mmCIF file of C-alpha atoms and ligand atoms in Angstrom:
data_model
loop_
_atom_site.group_PDB
_atom_site.id
_atom_site.type_symbol
_atom_site.label_atom_id
_atom_site.label_comp_id
_atom_site.label_asym_id
_atom_site.label_seq_id
_atom_site.Cartn_x
_atom_site.Cartn_y
_atom_site.Cartn_z
ATOM 1 C CA MET A 1 122.220 47.276 128.290
ATOM 2 C CA ARG A 2 123.772 48.951 125.567
ATOM 3 C CA GLU A 3 123.359 46.205 122.576
ATOM 4 C CA LYS A 4 126.381 46.210 120.475
ATOM 5 C CA LEU A 5 126.924 47.678 116.641
ATOM 6 C CA VAL A 6 128.781 46.431 113.868
ATOM 7 C CA ALA A 7 127.875 48.920 110.904
ATOM 8 C CA GLY A 8 129.402 48.969 107.919
ATOM 9 C CA ASN A 9 130.895 52.843 106.178
ATOM 10 C CA TRP A 10 131.326 51.400 102.180
ATOM 11 C CA LYS A 11 132.827 55.224 101.148
ATOM 12 C CA MET A 12 132.665 55.368 97.524
ATOM 13 C CA ASN A 13 132.111 51.639 96.544
ATOM 14 C CA GLY A 14 130.133 49.672 94.610
ATOM 15 C CA GLY A 15 127.950 49.120 91.489
ATOM 16 C CA LEU A 16 124.602 47.581 90.978
ATOM 17 C CA ALA A 17 125.479 44.121 90.306
ATOM 18 C CA GLU A 18 128.762 43.678 92.491
ATOM 19 C CA ASN A 19 126.165 44.907 96.019
ATOM 20 C CA ALA A 20 123.730 43.655 94.932
ATOM 21 C CA GLN A 21 126.306 39.602 95.571
ATOM 22 C CA LEU A 22 127.591 41.603 98.553
ATOM 23 C CA LEU A 23 124.227 42.392 100.514
ATOM 24 C CA GLU A 24 123.305 39.078 99.941
ATOM 25 C CA ALA A 25 126.243 37.559 101.337
ATOM 26 C CA VAL A 26 126.299 39.863 104.221
ATOM 27 C CA ILE A 27 122.555 38.722 104.997
ATOM 28 C CA ALA A 28 123.572 35.166 105.164
ATOM 29 C CA GLY A 29 126.595 36.212 106.430
ATOM 30 C CA VAL A 30 125.247 37.413 109.983
ATOM 31 C CA ALA A 31 121.869 35.335 109.944
ATOM 32 C CA GLY A 32 121.349 34.104 113.466
ATOM 33 C CA LEU A 33 124.241 35.769 115.463
ATOM 34 C CA GLN A 34 121.986 36.869 119.138
ATOM 35 C CA GLY A 35 123.638 40.288 120.803
ATOM 36 C CA VAL A 36 124.509 42.306 117.766
ATOM 37 C CA GLN A 37 123.100 45.577 115.950
ATOM 38 C CA ARG A 38 124.175 44.868 111.963
ATOM 39 C CA ALA A 39 123.912 47.879 109.522
ATOM 40 C CA VAL A 40 125.513 48.912 105.984
ATOM 41 C CA CYS A 41 126.127 52.672 105.469
ATOM 42 C CA VAL A 42 125.955 52.835 101.381
ATOM 43 C CA PRO A 43 126.548 56.125 98.610
ATOM 44 C CA PHE A 44 123.281 57.437 97.854
ATOM 45 C CA PRO A 45 122.942 56.257 94.923
ATOM 46 C CA TYR A 46 121.898 52.941 96.601
ATOM 47 C CA LEU A 47 120.173 53.129 99.285
ATOM 48 C CA HIS A 48 117.166 52.254 96.955
ATOM 49 C CA GLN A 49 119.381 48.344 96.612
ATOM 50 C CA ALA A 50 120.403 48.267 100.255
ATOM 51 C CA GLN A 51 116.607 48.613 100.914
ATOM 52 C CA ARG A 52 114.994 46.021 98.313
ATOM 53 C CA SER A 53 117.745 43.912 99.174
ATOM 54 C CA LEU A 54 117.512 44.478 103.549
ATOM 55 C CA GLN A 55 113.889 44.866 103.790
ATOM 56 C CA GLY A 56 112.604 42.208 107.085
ATOM 57 C CA THR A 57 116.161 41.139 107.660
ATOM 58 C CA PRO A 58 117.962 42.153 110.534
ATOM 59 C CA VAL A 59 120.130 44.459 108.748
ATOM 60 C CA ALA A 60 120.026 48.024 108.490
ATOM 61 C CA TRP A 61 120.720 50.319 105.846
ATOM 62 C CA GLY A 62 121.891 53.758 106.375
ATOM 63 C CA ALA A 63 123.525 56.530 104.712
ATOM 64 C CA GLU A 64 127.164 57.839 104.796
ATOM 65 C CA ASN A 65 126.160 61.729 104.647
ATOM 66 C CA VAL A 66 123.428 63.748 105.120
ATOM 67 C CA SER A 67 122.822 67.442 104.538
ATOM 68 C CA GLN A 68 121.853 70.132 107.693
ATOM 69 C CA TYR A 69 119.813 71.622 105.771
ATOM 70 C CA GLU A 70 116.002 70.585 105.305
ATOM 71 C CA LYS A 71 114.906 71.684 101.614
ATOM 72 C CA GLY A 72 115.785 74.032 98.595
ATOM 73 C CA ALA A 73 117.976 75.630 96.899
ATOM 74 C CA TYR A 74 121.062 73.389 97.745
ATOM 75 C CA THR A 75 122.223 71.756 94.567
ATOM 76 C CA GLY A 76 123.552 68.487 95.114
ATOM 77 C CA GLU A 77 122.517 68.257 98.998
ATOM 78 C CA VAL A 78 120.706 65.408 100.153
ATOM 79 C CA SER A 79 118.494 65.645 102.838
ATOM 80 C CA ALA A 80 117.360 63.358 105.966
ATOM 81 C CA ALA A 81 113.589 63.271 104.975
ATOM 82 C CA MET A 82 114.869 62.118 101.894
ATOM 83 C CA LEU A 83 116.857 59.014 103.393
ATOM 84 C CA LEU A 84 114.169 58.154 105.884
ATOM 85 C CA ASP A 85 112.075 57.507 102.267
ATOM 86 C CA PHE A 86 114.483 54.970 101.673
ATOM 87 C CA GLY A 87 114.511 53.425 105.147
ATOM 88 C CA CYS A 88 117.557 54.413 106.768
ATOM 89 C CA ARG A 89 118.197 54.055 109.963
ATOM 90 C CA TYR A 90 121.394 55.799 109.966
ATOM 91 C CA ALA A 91 123.541 58.379 108.747
ATOM 92 C CA ILE A 92 127.443 59.046 109.127
ATOM 93 C CA VAL A 93 127.781 62.314 109.922
ATOM 94 C CA GLY A 94 131.659 64.336 110.267
ATOM 95 C CA HIS A 95 133.909 61.281 109.370
ATOM 96 C CA SER A 96 136.599 62.543 108.702
ATOM 97 C CA GLU A 97 137.074 62.002 105.798
ATOM 98 C CA ARG A 98 134.101 64.797 104.831
ATOM 99 C CA ARG A 99 136.041 66.986 107.984
ATOM 100 C CA ALA A 100 139.568 67.126 105.953
ATOM 101 C CA LEU A 101 138.675 66.587 102.295
ATOM 102 C CA PHE A 102 135.256 68.604 102.115
ATOM 103 C CA GLY A 103 135.912 71.464 104.969
ATOM 104 C CA GLU A 104 133.414 70.050 107.082
ATOM 105 C CA GLY A 105 134.010 71.751 110.389
ATOM 106 C CA ASP A 106 132.525 71.257 113.872
ATOM 107 C CA GLY A 107 129.706 73.563 113.316
ATOM 108 C CA ALA A 108 128.523 71.560 109.931
ATOM 109 C CA VAL A 109 128.484 68.236 111.571
ATOM 110 C CA ALA A 110 126.061 69.514 114.504
ATOM 111 C CA ASP A 111 123.970 71.155 111.574
ATOM 112 C CA LYS A 112 123.742 67.606 110.382
ATOM 113 C CA PHE A 113 123.827 65.561 113.764
ATOM 114 C CA SER A 114 121.128 67.944 114.049
ATOM 115 C CA ALA A 115 118.949 67.679 111.271
ATOM 116 C CA ALA A 116 119.345 63.593 111.325
ATOM 117 C CA GLN A 117 117.893 63.427 115.050
ATOM 118 C CA ALA A 118 115.184 66.121 114.388
ATOM 119 C CA ALA A 119 114.179 63.791 111.154
ATOM 120 C CA GLY A 120 114.245 60.626 112.926
ATOM 121 C CA LEU A 121 118.120 59.147 112.072
ATOM 122 C CA VAL A 122 119.949 58.002 114.236
ATOM 123 C CA PRO A 123 123.034 60.021 113.435
ATOM 124 C CA VAL A 124 126.927 58.383 113.992
ATOM 125 C CA LEU A 125 129.082 61.025 114.889
ATOM 126 C CA CYS A 126 132.493 60.780 113.813
ATOM 127 C CA VAL A 127 134.956 62.248 116.186
ATOM 128 C CA GLY A 128 139.229 61.500 116.255
ATOM 129 C CA GLU A 129 142.582 62.943 116.917
ATOM 130 C CA THR A 130 145.177 63.110 113.381
ATOM 131 C CA LEU A 131 148.390 61.971 113.856
ATOM 132 C CA GLU A 132 149.789 64.891 114.900
ATOM 133 C CA GLU A 133 147.039 65.378 117.098
ATOM 134 C CA ARG A 134 148.002 62.517 119.538
ATOM 135 C CA GLU A 135 151.492 62.633 118.755
ATOM 136 C CA ALA A 136 150.980 66.343 120.691
ATOM 137 C CA SER A 137 148.666 64.628 123.348
ATOM 138 C CA VAL A 138 145.643 66.885 122.682
ATOM 139 C CA THR A 139 143.636 63.526 122.107
ATOM 140 C CA GLU A 140 141.019 64.474 125.071
ATOM 141 C CA ALA A 141 141.383 68.285 123.360
ATOM 142 C CA VAL A 142 140.155 67.429 119.610
ATOM 143 C CA VAL A 143 137.342 64.596 121.071
ATOM 144 C CA SER A 144 135.665 67.033 123.636
ATOM 145 C CA ARG A 145 135.315 69.889 120.858
ATOM 146 C CA GLN A 146 133.801 67.882 118.390
ATOM 147 C CA LEU A 147 131.740 66.550 120.922
ATOM 148 C CA ASP A 148 130.721 69.644 122.474
ATOM 149 C CA ALA A 149 130.089 71.101 118.886
ATOM 150 C CA VAL A 150 126.815 68.826 119.361
ATOM 151 C CA ILE A 151 125.696 69.449 122.574
ATOM 152 C CA ALA A 152 126.425 72.682 122.170
ATOM 153 C CA ARG A 153 123.723 72.689 119.165
ATOM 154 C CA CYS A 154 121.182 69.512 119.831
ATOM 155 C CA GLY A 155 122.352 69.391 124.097
ATOM 156 C CA VAL A 156 123.752 66.959 125.941
ATOM 157 C CA GLU A 157 120.659 64.109 126.238
ATOM 158 C CA SER A 158 120.991 63.666 122.082
ATOM 159 C CA LEU A 159 123.569 61.916 122.125
ATOM 160 C CA ALA A 160 121.411 59.063 124.618
ATOM 161 C CA LYS A 161 119.847 58.391 121.029
ATOM 162 C CA ALA A 162 122.725 58.587 119.031
ATOM 163 C CA VAL A 163 126.275 56.291 117.899
ATOM 164 C CA VAL A 164 129.704 58.270 118.407
ATOM 165 C CA ALA A 165 131.842 56.378 116.560
ATOM 166 C CA TYR A 166 135.498 57.222 117.672
ATOM 167 C CA GLU A 167 137.725 56.900 114.738
ATOM 168 C CA PRO A 168 141.535 58.018 115.359
ATOM 169 C CA VAL A 169 142.214 59.191 111.745
ATOM 170 C CA TRP A 170 145.945 57.955 111.487
ATOM 171 C CA ALA A 171 143.787 54.389 111.951
ATOM 172 C CA ILE A 172 141.591 54.359 109.112
ATOM 173 C CA GLY A 173 142.156 52.603 106.557
ATOM 174 C CA THR A 174 145.792 52.569 106.980
ATOM 175 C CA GLY A 175 146.001 48.768 109.084
ATOM 176 C CA LYS A 176 147.475 50.840 112.174
ATOM 177 C CA VAL A 177 145.020 50.318 115.026
ATOM 178 C CA PRO A 178 146.076 51.892 118.525
ATOM 179 C CA THR A 179 146.890 49.885 121.420
ATOM 180 C CA LEU A 180 143.510 48.710 123.635
ATOM 181 C CA GLU A 181 145.025 50.467 126.188
ATOM 182 C CA ASP A 182 145.339 53.688 123.586
ATOM 183 C CA ILE A 183 141.182 52.573 122.703
ATOM 184 C CA ALA A 184 140.244 52.176 126.217
ATOM 185 C CA GLU A 185 141.212 55.677 127.141
ATOM 186 C CA VAL A 186 139.413 57.264 125.042
ATOM 187 C CA HIS A 187 136.969 55.657 125.128
ATOM 188 C CA ASP A 188 136.670 55.544 128.932
ATOM 189 C CA PHE A 189 137.162 59.747 128.599
ATOM 190 C CA MET A 190 134.169 60.066 126.905
ATOM 191 C CA ARG A 191 131.774 58.322 128.785
ATOM 192 C CA ALA A 192 133.333 59.593 131.880
ATOM 193 C CA GLU A 193 133.181 63.044 130.530
ATOM 194 C CA LEU A 194 130.056 63.032 129.947
ATOM 195 C CA ALA A 195 128.893 60.838 133.008
ATOM 196 C CA LYS A 196 130.189 63.888 135.440
ATOM 197 C CA SER A 197 126.889 65.871 134.606
ATOM 198 C CA HIS A 198 125.172 63.142 132.542
ATOM 199 C CA PRO A 199 124.787 59.881 133.990
ATOM 200 C CA ASP A 200 121.798 59.009 132.370
ATOM 201 C CA THR A 201 122.641 60.241 129.179
ATOM 202 C CA ALA A 202 126.444 58.444 129.311
ATOM 203 C CA GLU A 203 125.086 55.087 130.317
ATOM 204 C CA ASP A 204 122.716 55.556 126.835
ATOM 205 C CA MET A 205 125.648 56.875 124.157
ATOM 206 C CA ARG A 206 126.527 54.130 122.508
ATOM 207 C CA LEU A 207 130.361 54.544 121.584
ATOM 208 C CA LEU A 208 132.031 52.351 118.041
ATOM 209 C CA TYR A 209 135.525 52.199 117.645
ATOM 210 C CA GLY A 210 135.878 52.608 114.359
ATOM 211 C CA GLY A 211 139.575 52.140 112.120
ATOM 212 C CA SER A 212 141.399 48.848 110.061
ATOM 213 C CA VAL A 213 138.654 46.966 112.676
ATOM 214 C CA LYS A 214 139.193 43.341 111.081
ATOM 215 C CA PRO A 215 137.992 39.819 111.936
ATOM 216 C CA SER A 216 141.514 38.857 113.584
ATOM 217 C CA ASN A 217 141.282 42.517 115.775
ATOM 218 C CA ALA A 218 137.773 42.669 116.396
ATOM 219 C CA ALA A 219 137.217 40.181 119.695
ATOM 220 C CA GLU A 220 139.666 41.693 121.266
ATOM 221 C CA ILE A 221 138.487 45.767 120.368
ATOM 222 C CA PHE A 222 135.150 44.567 121.294
ATOM 223 C CA ALA A 223 135.845 43.518 124.605
ATOM 224 C CA VAL A 224 137.574 46.447 125.390
ATOM 225 C CA SER A 225 135.946 48.448 127.814
ATOM 226 C CA ASN A 226 133.280 51.075 126.764
ATOM 227 C CA VAL A 227 133.292 49.632 123.236
ATOM 228 C CA ASP A 228 129.898 49.102 122.437
ATOM 229 C CA GLY A 229 130.790 48.191 118.141
ATOM 230 C CA GLY A 230 132.445 48.922 115.417
ATOM 231 C CA LEU A 231 132.439 51.427 112.254
ATOM 232 C CA VAL A 232 134.285 49.042 109.655
ATOM 233 C CA GLY A 233 135.925 50.600 106.177
ATOM 234 C CA GLY A 234 137.430 48.324 103.999
ATOM 235 C CA ALA A 235 136.323 45.051 105.393
ATOM 236 C CA SER A 236 132.934 45.685 105.565
ATOM 237 C CA LEU A 237 132.979 45.547 101.394
ATOM 238 C CA LYS A 238 133.936 41.863 101.902
ATOM 239 C CA ALA A 239 131.428 39.324 103.397
ATOM 240 C CA ALA A 240 133.444 36.797 105.001
ATOM 241 C CA ASP A 241 135.034 39.587 106.894
ATOM 242 C CA PHE A 242 132.327 41.292 108.023
ATOM 243 C CA GLY A 243 130.798 39.147 108.986
ATOM 244 C CA GLY A 244 133.224 37.822 111.009
ATOM 245 C CA ILE A 245 133.586 41.773 112.838
ATOM 246 C CA VAL A 246 129.942 41.432 113.956
ATOM 247 C CA LYS A 247 130.089 37.046 114.923
ATOM 248 C CA ALA A 248 133.052 38.648 117.368
ATOM 249 C CA ALA A 249 130.264 41.458 117.972
ATOM 250 C CA SER A 250 127.809 38.504 119.249
ATOM 251 C CA GLU A 251 129.776 36.203 121.331
ATOM 252 C CA GLY A 252 131.497 39.499 122.757
HETATM 253 P P1 PGA B 1 138.841 51.434 107.455
HETATM 254 O O1 PGA B 1 137.583 52.473 107.844
HETATM 255 O O2 PGA B 1 138.217 50.393 108.624
HETATM 256 O O3 PGA B 1 139.176 51.179 106.383
HETATM 257 O O4 PGA B 1 139.848 51.820 108.560
HETATM 258 C C1 PGA B 1 137.127 52.936 109.074
HETATM 259 C C2 PGA B 1 136.155 54.190 108.730
HETATM 260 O O5 PGA B 1 136.519 54.980 107.820
HETATM 261 O O6 PGA B 1 134.919 54.257 108.958
#
C-alpha cells in the first residue's frame, strides 16, 4: 500500500527570518495528521535551517536539485552526499524549470536521478508536457521519453524506490489545472505501461501530481486513481495552504 506524500517545492523563495516562521507554522499545521508523509524541498542555503527546525518532526526535507557528479571540479554544484550531510531525504530532479531554463536534458536528469539514488536519497523525478505538446496530443510520448531515459540509465526497478511527479508544464504556477480525467489518464498510463513488464515496481512507484495544487482542489485531485499525493509550489509558501493540502491527502 502506497502512503500518500505531499512535498513542497519552495523554488527560489525565502529568507532566514521568514523561513523560520514558515517552518514553525508548517510543523504546527500538519501535526497529528495520519496516513500522509510530508516534506519540504528548500533552496540549498536553507537546508541547515530546515534540518534544525524539522529534525524530530514528521516533516522531512529535501533539495530542489542535485548534481549528477559525485565530487570534484564542478564549480557551483552541490552533490548528493552534501545533501545527505544535511539530513535530506528527497531531491527533486528534472523539474520543468530546470529543463527549460537551465538546459537540463533527459540524459542529465537521468544522471541526477542516479546520483541521488546511489547516495541514498529519494529522487523526485518530474515529468510532464508543455502546452504545445498537449495540443499536439503527444503527452504520453513525452512522459514515456522522460521516464525511459531514467529506466535506461538506472533500470526499471529504480522507480520502485523513487517518486515520480507528473507536472504539466502549462499548469505550473498558472492556476490552470488539467481536468481530473486528464490527470487520471496520464497517471493510469504511467502505471499501466510499467505494469506490463514490471508489475511489482509499478505497484510501488509513487506518482504525485503537481501544478497549481491548492487547498480547494487538493481533495479531488488526490482522489483520482493512481495519484499518490502532490508536489506543491506556490501554495507551499503559505503554511495554512500547505497544511490544508496535507490534510486533504490525509483524509483521502
Ligand atoms: P505550483 O508549482 O504549485 O506553483 O504550480 C508546482 C511545481 O512547480 O512543482
